[in-house]
Short mmCIF file of C-alpha atoms in Angstrom, two decimals:
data_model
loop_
_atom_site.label_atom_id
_atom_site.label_comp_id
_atom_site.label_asym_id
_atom_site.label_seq_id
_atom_site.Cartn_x
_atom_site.Cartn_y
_atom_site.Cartn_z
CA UNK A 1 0.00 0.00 0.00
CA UNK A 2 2.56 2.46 -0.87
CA UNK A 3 1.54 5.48 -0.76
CA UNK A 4 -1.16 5.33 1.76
CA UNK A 5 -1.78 7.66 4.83
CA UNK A 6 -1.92 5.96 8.21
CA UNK A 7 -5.50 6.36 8.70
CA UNK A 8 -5.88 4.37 6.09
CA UNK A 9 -4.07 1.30 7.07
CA UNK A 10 -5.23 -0.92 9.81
CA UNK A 11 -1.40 -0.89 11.50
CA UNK A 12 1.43 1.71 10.93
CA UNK A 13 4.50 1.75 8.86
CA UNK A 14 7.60 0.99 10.99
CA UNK A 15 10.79 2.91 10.75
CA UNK A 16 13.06 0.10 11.35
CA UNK A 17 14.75 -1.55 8.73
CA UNK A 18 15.03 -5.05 10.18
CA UNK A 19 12.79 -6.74 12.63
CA UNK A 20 13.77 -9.62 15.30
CA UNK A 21 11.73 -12.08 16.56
CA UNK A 22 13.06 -13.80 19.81
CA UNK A 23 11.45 -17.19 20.70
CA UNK A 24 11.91 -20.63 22.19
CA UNK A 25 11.81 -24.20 20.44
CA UNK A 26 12.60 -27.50 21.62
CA UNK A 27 13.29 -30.65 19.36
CA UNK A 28 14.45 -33.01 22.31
CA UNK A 29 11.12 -33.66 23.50
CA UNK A 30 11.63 -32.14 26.65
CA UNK A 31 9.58 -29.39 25.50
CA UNK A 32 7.25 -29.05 29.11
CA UNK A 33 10.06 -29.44 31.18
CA UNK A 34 12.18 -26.63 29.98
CA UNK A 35 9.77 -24.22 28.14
CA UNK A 36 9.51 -22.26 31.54
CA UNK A 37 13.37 -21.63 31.58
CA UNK A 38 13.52 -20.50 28.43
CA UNK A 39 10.48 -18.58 28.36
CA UNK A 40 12.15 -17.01 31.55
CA UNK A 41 15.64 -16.38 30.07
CA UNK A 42 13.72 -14.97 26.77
CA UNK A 43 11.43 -12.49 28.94
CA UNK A 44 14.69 -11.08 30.95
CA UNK A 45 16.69 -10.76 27.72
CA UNK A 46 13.74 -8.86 26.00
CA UNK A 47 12.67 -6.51 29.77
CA UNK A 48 16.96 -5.54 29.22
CA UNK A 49 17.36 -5.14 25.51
CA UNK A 50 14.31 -2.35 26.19
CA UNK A 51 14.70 -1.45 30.19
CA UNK A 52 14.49 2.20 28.53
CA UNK A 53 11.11 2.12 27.29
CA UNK A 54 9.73 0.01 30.06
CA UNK A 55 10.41 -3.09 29.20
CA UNK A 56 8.65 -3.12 25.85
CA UNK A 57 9.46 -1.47 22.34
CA UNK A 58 9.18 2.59 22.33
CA UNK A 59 6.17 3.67 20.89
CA UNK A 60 7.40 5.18 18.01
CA UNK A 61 8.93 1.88 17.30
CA UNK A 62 6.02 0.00 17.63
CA UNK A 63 5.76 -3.67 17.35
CA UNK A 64 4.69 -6.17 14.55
CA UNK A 65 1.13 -7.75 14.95
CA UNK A 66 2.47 -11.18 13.06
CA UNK A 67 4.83 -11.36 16.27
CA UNK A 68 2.43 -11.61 18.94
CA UNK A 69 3.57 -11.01 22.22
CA UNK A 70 0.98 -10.99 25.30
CA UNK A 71 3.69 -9.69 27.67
CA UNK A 72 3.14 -6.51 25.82
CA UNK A 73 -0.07 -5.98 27.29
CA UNK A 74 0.81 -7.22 31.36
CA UNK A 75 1.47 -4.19 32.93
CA UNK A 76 4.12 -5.87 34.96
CA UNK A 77 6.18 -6.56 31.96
CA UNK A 78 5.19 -3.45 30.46
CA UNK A 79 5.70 -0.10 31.77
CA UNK A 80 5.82 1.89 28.61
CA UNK A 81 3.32 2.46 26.18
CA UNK A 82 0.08 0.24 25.55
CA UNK A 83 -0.24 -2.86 23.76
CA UNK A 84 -2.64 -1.66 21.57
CA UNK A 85 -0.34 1.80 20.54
CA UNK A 86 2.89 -0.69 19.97
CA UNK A 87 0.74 -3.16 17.33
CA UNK A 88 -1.78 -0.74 16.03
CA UNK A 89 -0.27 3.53 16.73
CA UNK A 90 -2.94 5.90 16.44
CA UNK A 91 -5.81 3.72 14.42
CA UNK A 92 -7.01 1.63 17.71
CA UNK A 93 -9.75 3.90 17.87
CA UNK A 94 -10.67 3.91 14.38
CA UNK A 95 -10.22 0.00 14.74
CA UNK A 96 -12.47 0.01 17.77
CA UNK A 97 -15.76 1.90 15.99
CA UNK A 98 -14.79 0.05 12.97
CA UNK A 99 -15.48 -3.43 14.58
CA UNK A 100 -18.40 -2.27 17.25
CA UNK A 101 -20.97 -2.99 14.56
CA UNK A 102 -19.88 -6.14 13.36
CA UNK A 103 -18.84 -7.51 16.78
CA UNK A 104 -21.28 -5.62 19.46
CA UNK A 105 -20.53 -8.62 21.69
CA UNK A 106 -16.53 -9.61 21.47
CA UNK A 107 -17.30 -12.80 20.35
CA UNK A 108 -14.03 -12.86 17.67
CA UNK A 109 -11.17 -12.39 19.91
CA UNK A 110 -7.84 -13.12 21.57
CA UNK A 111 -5.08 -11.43 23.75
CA UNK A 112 -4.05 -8.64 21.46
CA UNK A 113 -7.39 -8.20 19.45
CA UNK A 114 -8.95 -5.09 19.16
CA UNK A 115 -11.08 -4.63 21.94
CA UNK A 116 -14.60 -3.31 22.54
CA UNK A 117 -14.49 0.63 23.34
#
């Protein structure tokens, strides 16, 4: 969508020119018993790559909806700016009236959705 304003677009252009996504896999099939660790080690490398924005991403930086990360919206984790400005910037509350009509009761949803106003 080159070209297009922000308003337009359901997320923002990000300034960055590369994008990392840090996760944790497990092909010994002791997946359960060490998932916690590494989930662990992952969220304490992540709250010190950005311990000056809170623990998250700055805002203006944003983050990438196809990486979803619900430690982005626990207030413990994150200190900085909301969730919903990191994946979505100014258009949440466009996003918001835009899906009141067609879901008046939250019924399509999940941690990072766009929620009801």
């Amino acid at each position: 969508m080159a070209g297009s304003t922000p308003c337009r677009r359901t997320r923002p252009r990000r300034p960055t020119a590369t994008r990392a996504s840090r996760c944790s896999t497990s092909t010994d099939g002791r997946t359960r018993a060490t998932t916690p660790r590494h989930i662990g080690w992952l969220r304490e490398l992540y709250e010190d790559l950005y311990a000056d924005t809170g623990g998250a991403t700055a805002a203006a930086d944003g983050a990438f909806v196809d990486y979803p990360d619900t430690d982005l919206a626990d207030p413990a984790r994150n200190t900085g700016a909301p969730w919903h400005a990191l994946y979505f910037g100014d258009n949440y509350r466009r996003l918001q009236r835009a899906k009141a009509p067609w879901d008046p009761r939250d019924v399509f949803h999940h941690a990072l959705s766009v929620r009801r106003a």
